[in-house]
XYZ file of C-alpha atoms in Angstrom:
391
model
C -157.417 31.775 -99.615
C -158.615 30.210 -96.265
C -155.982 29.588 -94.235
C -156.014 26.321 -91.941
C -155.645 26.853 -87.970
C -153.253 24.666 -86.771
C -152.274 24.021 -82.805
C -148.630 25.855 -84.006
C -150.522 28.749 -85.122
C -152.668 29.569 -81.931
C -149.426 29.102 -80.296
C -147.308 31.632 -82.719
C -150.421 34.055 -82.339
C -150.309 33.514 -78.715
C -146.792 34.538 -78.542
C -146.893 37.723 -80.484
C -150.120 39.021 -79.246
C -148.470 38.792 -75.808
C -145.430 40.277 -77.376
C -147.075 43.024 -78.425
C -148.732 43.776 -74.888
C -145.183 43.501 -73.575
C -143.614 45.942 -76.130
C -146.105 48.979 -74.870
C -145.211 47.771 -71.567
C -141.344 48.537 -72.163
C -141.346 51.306 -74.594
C -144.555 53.444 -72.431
C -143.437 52.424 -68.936
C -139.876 51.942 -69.091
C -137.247 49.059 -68.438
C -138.696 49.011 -64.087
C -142.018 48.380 -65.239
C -140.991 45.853 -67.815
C -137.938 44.175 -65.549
C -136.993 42.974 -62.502
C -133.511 43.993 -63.567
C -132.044 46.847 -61.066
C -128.736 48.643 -60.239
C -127.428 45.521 -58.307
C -128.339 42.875 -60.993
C -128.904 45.277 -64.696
C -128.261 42.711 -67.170
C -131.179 39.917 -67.545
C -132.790 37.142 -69.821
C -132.721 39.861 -72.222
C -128.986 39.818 -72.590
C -128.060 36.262 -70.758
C -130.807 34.571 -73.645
C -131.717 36.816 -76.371
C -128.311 38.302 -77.145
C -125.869 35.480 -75.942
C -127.685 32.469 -76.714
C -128.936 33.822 -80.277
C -125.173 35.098 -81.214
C -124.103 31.121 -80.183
C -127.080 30.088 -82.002
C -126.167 31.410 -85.097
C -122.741 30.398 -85.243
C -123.693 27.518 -87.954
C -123.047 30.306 -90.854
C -119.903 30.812 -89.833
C -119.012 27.115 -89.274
C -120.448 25.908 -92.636
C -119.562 28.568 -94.792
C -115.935 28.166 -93.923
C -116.512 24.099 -94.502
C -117.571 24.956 -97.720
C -116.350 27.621 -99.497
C -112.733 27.996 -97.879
C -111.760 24.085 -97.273
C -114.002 23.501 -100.512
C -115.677 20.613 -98.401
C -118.495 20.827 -101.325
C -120.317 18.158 -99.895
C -121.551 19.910 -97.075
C -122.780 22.439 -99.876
C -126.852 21.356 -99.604
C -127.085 22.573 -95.944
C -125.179 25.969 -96.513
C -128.487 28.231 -97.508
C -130.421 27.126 -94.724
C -127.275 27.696 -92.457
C -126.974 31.270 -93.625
C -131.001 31.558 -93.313
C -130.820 30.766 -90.182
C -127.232 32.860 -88.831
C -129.037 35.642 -90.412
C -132.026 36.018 -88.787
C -130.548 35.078 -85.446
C -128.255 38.300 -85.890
C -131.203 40.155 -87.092
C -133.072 39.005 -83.966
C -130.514 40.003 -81.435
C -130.146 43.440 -83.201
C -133.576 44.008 -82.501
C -134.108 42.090 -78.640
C -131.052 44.390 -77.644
C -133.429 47.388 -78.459
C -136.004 46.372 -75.930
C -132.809 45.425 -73.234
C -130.919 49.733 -73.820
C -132.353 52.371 -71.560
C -131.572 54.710 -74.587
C -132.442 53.051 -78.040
C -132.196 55.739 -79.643
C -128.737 55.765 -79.227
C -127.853 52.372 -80.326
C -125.920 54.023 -82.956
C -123.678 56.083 -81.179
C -120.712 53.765 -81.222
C -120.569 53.992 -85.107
C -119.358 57.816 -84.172
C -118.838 57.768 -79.851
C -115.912 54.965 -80.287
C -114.365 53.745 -77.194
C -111.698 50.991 -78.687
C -110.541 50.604 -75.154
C -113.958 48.972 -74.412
C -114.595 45.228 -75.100
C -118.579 46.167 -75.557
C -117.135 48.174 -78.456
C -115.741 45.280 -80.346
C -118.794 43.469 -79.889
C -120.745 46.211 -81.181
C -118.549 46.384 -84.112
C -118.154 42.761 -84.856
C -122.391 42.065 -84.562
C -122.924 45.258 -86.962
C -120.565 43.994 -89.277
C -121.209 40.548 -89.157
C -124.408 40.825 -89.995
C -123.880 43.204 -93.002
C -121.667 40.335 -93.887
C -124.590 37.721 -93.312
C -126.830 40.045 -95.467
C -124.883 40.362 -98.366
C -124.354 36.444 -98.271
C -127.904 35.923 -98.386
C -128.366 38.306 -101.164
C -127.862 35.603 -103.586
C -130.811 33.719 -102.636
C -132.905 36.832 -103.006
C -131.391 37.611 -106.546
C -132.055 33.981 -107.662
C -135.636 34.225 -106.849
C -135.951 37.907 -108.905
C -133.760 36.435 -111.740
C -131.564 39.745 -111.382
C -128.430 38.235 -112.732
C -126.296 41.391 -112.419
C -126.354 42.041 -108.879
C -126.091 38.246 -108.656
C -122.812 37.959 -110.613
C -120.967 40.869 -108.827
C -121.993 39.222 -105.083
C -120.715 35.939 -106.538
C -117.338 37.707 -107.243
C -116.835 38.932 -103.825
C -118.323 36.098 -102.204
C -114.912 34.596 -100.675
C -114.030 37.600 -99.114
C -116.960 37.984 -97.696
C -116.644 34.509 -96.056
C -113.318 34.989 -94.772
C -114.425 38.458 -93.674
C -117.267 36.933 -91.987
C -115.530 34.067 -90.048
C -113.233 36.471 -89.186
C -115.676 39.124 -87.175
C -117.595 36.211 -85.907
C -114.718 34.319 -84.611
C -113.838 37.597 -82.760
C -116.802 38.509 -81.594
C -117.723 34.800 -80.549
C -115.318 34.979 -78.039
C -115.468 38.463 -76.966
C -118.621 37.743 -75.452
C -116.569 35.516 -73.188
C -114.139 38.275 -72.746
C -116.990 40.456 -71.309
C -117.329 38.735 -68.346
C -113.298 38.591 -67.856
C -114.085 42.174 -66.578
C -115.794 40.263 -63.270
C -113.356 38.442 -61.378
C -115.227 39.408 -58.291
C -118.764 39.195 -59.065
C -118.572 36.343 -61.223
C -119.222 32.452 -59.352
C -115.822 30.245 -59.812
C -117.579 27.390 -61.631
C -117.567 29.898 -64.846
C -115.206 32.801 -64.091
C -111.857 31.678 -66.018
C -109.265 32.821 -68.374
C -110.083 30.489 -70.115
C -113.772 31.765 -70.820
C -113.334 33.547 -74.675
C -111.936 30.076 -75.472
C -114.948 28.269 -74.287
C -117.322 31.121 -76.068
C -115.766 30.100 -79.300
C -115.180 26.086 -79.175
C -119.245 26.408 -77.704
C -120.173 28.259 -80.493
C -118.626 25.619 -83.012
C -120.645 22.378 -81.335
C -123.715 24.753 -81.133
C -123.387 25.912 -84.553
C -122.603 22.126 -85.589
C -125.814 20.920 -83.225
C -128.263 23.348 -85.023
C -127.539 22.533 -88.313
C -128.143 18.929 -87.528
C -131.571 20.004 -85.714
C -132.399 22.310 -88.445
C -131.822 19.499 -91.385
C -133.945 17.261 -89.017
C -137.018 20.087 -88.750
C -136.839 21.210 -92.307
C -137.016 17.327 -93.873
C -140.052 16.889 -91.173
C -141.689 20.034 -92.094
C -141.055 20.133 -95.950
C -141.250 16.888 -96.723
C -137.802 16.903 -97.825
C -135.457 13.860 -98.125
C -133.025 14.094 -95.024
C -128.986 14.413 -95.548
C -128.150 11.440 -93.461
C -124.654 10.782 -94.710
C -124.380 15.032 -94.118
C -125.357 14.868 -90.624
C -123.728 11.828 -89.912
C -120.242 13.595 -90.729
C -121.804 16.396 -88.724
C -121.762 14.231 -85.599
C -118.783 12.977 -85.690
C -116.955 16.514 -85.736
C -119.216 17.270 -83.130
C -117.978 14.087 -80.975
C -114.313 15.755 -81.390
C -115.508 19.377 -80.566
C -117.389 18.193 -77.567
C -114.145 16.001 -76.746
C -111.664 19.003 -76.869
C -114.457 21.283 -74.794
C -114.996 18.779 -72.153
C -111.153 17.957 -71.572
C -110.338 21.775 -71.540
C -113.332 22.623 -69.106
C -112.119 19.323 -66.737
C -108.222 20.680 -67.038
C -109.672 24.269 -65.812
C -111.235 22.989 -63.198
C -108.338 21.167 -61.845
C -105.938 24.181 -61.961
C -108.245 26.606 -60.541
C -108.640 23.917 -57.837
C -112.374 23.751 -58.106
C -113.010 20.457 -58.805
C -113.958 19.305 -55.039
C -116.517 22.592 -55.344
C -118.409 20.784 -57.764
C -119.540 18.159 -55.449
C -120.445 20.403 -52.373
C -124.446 20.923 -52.686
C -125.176 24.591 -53.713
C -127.950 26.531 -55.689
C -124.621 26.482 -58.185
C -123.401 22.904 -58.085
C -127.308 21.848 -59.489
C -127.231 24.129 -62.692
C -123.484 23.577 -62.996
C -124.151 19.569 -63.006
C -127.218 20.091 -65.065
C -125.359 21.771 -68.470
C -122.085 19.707 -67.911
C -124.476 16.565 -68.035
C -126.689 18.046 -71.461
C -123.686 19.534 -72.907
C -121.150 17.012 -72.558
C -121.718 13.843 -70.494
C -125.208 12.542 -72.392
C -123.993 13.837 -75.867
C -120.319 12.351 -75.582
C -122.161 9.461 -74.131
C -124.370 8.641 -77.522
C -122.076 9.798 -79.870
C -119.401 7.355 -78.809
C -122.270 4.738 -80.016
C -121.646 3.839 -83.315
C -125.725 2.625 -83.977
C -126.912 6.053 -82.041
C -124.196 8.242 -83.760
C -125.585 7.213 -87.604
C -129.529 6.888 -86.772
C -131.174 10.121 -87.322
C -133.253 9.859 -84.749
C -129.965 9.656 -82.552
C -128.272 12.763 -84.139
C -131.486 14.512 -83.366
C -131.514 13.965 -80.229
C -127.925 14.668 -79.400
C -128.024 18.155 -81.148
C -130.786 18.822 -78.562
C -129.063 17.789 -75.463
C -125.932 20.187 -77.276
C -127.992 23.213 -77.532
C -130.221 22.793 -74.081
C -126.999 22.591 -72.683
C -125.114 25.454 -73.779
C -128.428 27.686 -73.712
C -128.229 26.598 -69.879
C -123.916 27.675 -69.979
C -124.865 30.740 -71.565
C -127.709 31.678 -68.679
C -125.571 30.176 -65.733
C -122.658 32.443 -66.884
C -124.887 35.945 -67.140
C -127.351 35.090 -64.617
C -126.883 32.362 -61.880
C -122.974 32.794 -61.680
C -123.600 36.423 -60.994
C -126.780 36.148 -58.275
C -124.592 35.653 -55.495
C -122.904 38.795 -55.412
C -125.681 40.501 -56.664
C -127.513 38.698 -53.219
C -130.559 38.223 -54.774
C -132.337 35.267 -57.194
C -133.525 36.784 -60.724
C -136.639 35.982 -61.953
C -137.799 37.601 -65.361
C -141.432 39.450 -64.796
C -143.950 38.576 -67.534
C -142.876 40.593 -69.985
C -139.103 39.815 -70.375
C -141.086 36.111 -70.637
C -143.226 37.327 -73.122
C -141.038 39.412 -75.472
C -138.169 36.658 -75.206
C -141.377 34.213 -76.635
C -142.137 36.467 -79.290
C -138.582 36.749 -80.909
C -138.522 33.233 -80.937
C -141.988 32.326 -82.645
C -140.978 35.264 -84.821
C -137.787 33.657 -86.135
C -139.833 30.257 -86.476
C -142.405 31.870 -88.814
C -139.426 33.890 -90.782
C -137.616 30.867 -91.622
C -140.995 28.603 -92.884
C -141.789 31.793 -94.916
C -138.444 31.943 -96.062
C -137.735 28.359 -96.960
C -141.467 28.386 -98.240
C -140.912 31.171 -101.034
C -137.507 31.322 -101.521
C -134.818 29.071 -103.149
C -133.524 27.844 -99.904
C -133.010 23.721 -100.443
C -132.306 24.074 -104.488
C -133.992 20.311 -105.395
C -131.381 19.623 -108.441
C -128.322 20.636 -105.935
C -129.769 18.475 -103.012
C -129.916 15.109 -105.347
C -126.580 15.550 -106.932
C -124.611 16.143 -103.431
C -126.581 15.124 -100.847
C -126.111 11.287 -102.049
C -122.452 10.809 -102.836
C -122.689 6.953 -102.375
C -124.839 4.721 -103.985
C -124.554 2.439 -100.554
C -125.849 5.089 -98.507
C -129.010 5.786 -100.999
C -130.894 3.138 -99.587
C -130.786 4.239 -95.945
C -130.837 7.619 -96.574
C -135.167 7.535 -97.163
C -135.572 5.705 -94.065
C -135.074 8.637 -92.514
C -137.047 10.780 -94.121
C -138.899 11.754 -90.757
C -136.165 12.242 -88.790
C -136.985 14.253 -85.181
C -140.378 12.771 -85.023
């Protein structure tokens, strides 16, 4: 079979070639070699993107799921698999970028025996290992579909709620015990993002993110695969997302004005410009369009907001690990080539997974996607002018 060579492809090959280059880097020369991290400033891109932003990332499975199969919002149920796909191999993906970030891999799994339950890392060790058993076992069913191995396939069926109420539960706690992590540096930590108030924001993040990708997912895969989109889907989508992004923006404002740092936030600093920059793309430009009714139901519109949503708390997620902590660290981080190019790799990696997974598995069921995705006959007609939706 001769395979076509596409712009994307020289791109993915790019990224894992260099990958690759990077990996004998780390592994043969060690973390210095590989990092600018040091004593002073030992957590990087590695943990600030890769581990942080791919946890948030992946909090659609938890979101949806719930929707679905505990609030039996069956609707929604078109846009579950390809939520799962995707919470999956995010978790999967962090598992394996927080090998390259521990001096010791090899001992990744000493807290399943070592346990410290004193220690908030250990939580979030537990959660993430759990969790994505959890996410695993969800999946399963897709698997089993495409085998036809109908035993296996009834028993996960039977235990399926528990596993979703298992699941929200560890990721809800985990969610926000990333947040909790950084409660442990009230010193270190710049005032724009230090608060109490921080596993709260992890959480109510990871609900708009999760929300935002599932909207820029739905957009990608109807692109892509030439599948119809689930306007009226989305559209419901987006206006949760309005109310999420509502409650984040008046809690982060309220903060701000007990902590007495609102006047901060307009005295230039290296801080003030990244701080202004993901308040505007997480919450001033999306609130902004989806309080326009003609924006908030185009698809081209929800696209775009879900993007603003997730640049903006990528850039929350990488201000609160890395720029909120350079200042006490005295120094300005900037990944060497092969944090760059291993960070690149994961993510063309997790591209190609999902097209190979949606390609040969049952992922967007055809017969399941007509009967719900359409629930009124009004919105039929609109519904395939959008059928290239994030053009």
């Amino acid at each position: 079979m001769k395979m076509k060579i596409t712009f994307w492809k020289i791109v993915f090959l790019f990224l894992m070639a260099a990958g690759v280059c990077a990996t004998y880097v780390r592994f043969a020369k060690g973390l210095g070699a590989a990092t600018n991290l040091s004593d002073q400033f030992p957590w990087g891109i590695w943990v600030g993107f890769d581990v942080l932003c791919g946890v948030m990332l992946a909090a659609g499975g938890f979101t949806l799921t719930a929707a679905v199969h505990i609030l039996n919002i069956k609707r929604l149920k078109p846009i579950v698999r390809p939520t799962i796909l995707t919470a999956f191999l995010g978790y999967v993906l962090v598992s394996i970028a927080l090998m390259f970030d521990l001096g010791k891999p090899y001992n990744i799994w000493h807290p399943l025996i070592m346990r410290n339950p004193h220690s908030v890392m250990f939580e979030v060790a537990y959660c993430v290992m759990l969790y994505t058993t959890v996410l695993s076992l969800e999946f399963s069913p897709i698997v089993l579909e495409h085998f036809n191995l109908q035993k296996p396939l009834k028993i996960v069926r039977a235990v399926l709620i528990p596993l979703v109420i298992g699941g929200v539960i560890l990721s809800t706690l985990h969610q926000s015990s990333l947040g909790t992590l950084y409660l442990i540096m009230p010193g270190k930590l710049h005032p724009f993002w230090y608060t109490p108030l921080l596993p709260v924001f992890f959480f109510l993040s990871a609900i708009a993110v999760g929300l935002a990708m599932t909207i820029f997912e739905s957009s990608m895969s109807a692109k892509h695969f030439g599948r119809q989109l689930e306007l009226p889907i989305i559209q419901e989508l987006g206006r949760v997302l309005l109310v999420v992004l509502g409650v984040i923006a008046i809690l982060r404002f309220e903060d701000l004005l007990h902590r007495g740092m609102l006047a901060q936030t307009l005295k230039p600093s290296y801080e003030m410009y990244l701080f202004w920059l993901e308040i505007s793309l997480s919450a001033v430009l999306p609130l902004i369009l989806l309080t326009q009714k003609k924006i908030r139901s185009s698809a081209g519109g929800l696209y775009v907001i879900a993007v603003l949503v997730v640049l903006g708390f990528i850039t929350n997620r990488l201000n609160v690990s890395i720029t909120g902590l350079e200042a006490s660290a005295g120094m300005h981080y900037v990944p060497k080539w092969p944090e760059l190019a291993i960070t690149g790799a994961i993510i063309a990696a997790g591209f190609a997974l999902f097209g190979l997974a949606a390609k040969y598995l049952p992922i967007f069921p055809a017969e399941e996607h007509h009967a719900l995705a359409q629930p009124e006959p009004e919105r039929v007609a609109g519904a395939g002018t959008f059928v290239h939706a994030g053009d």
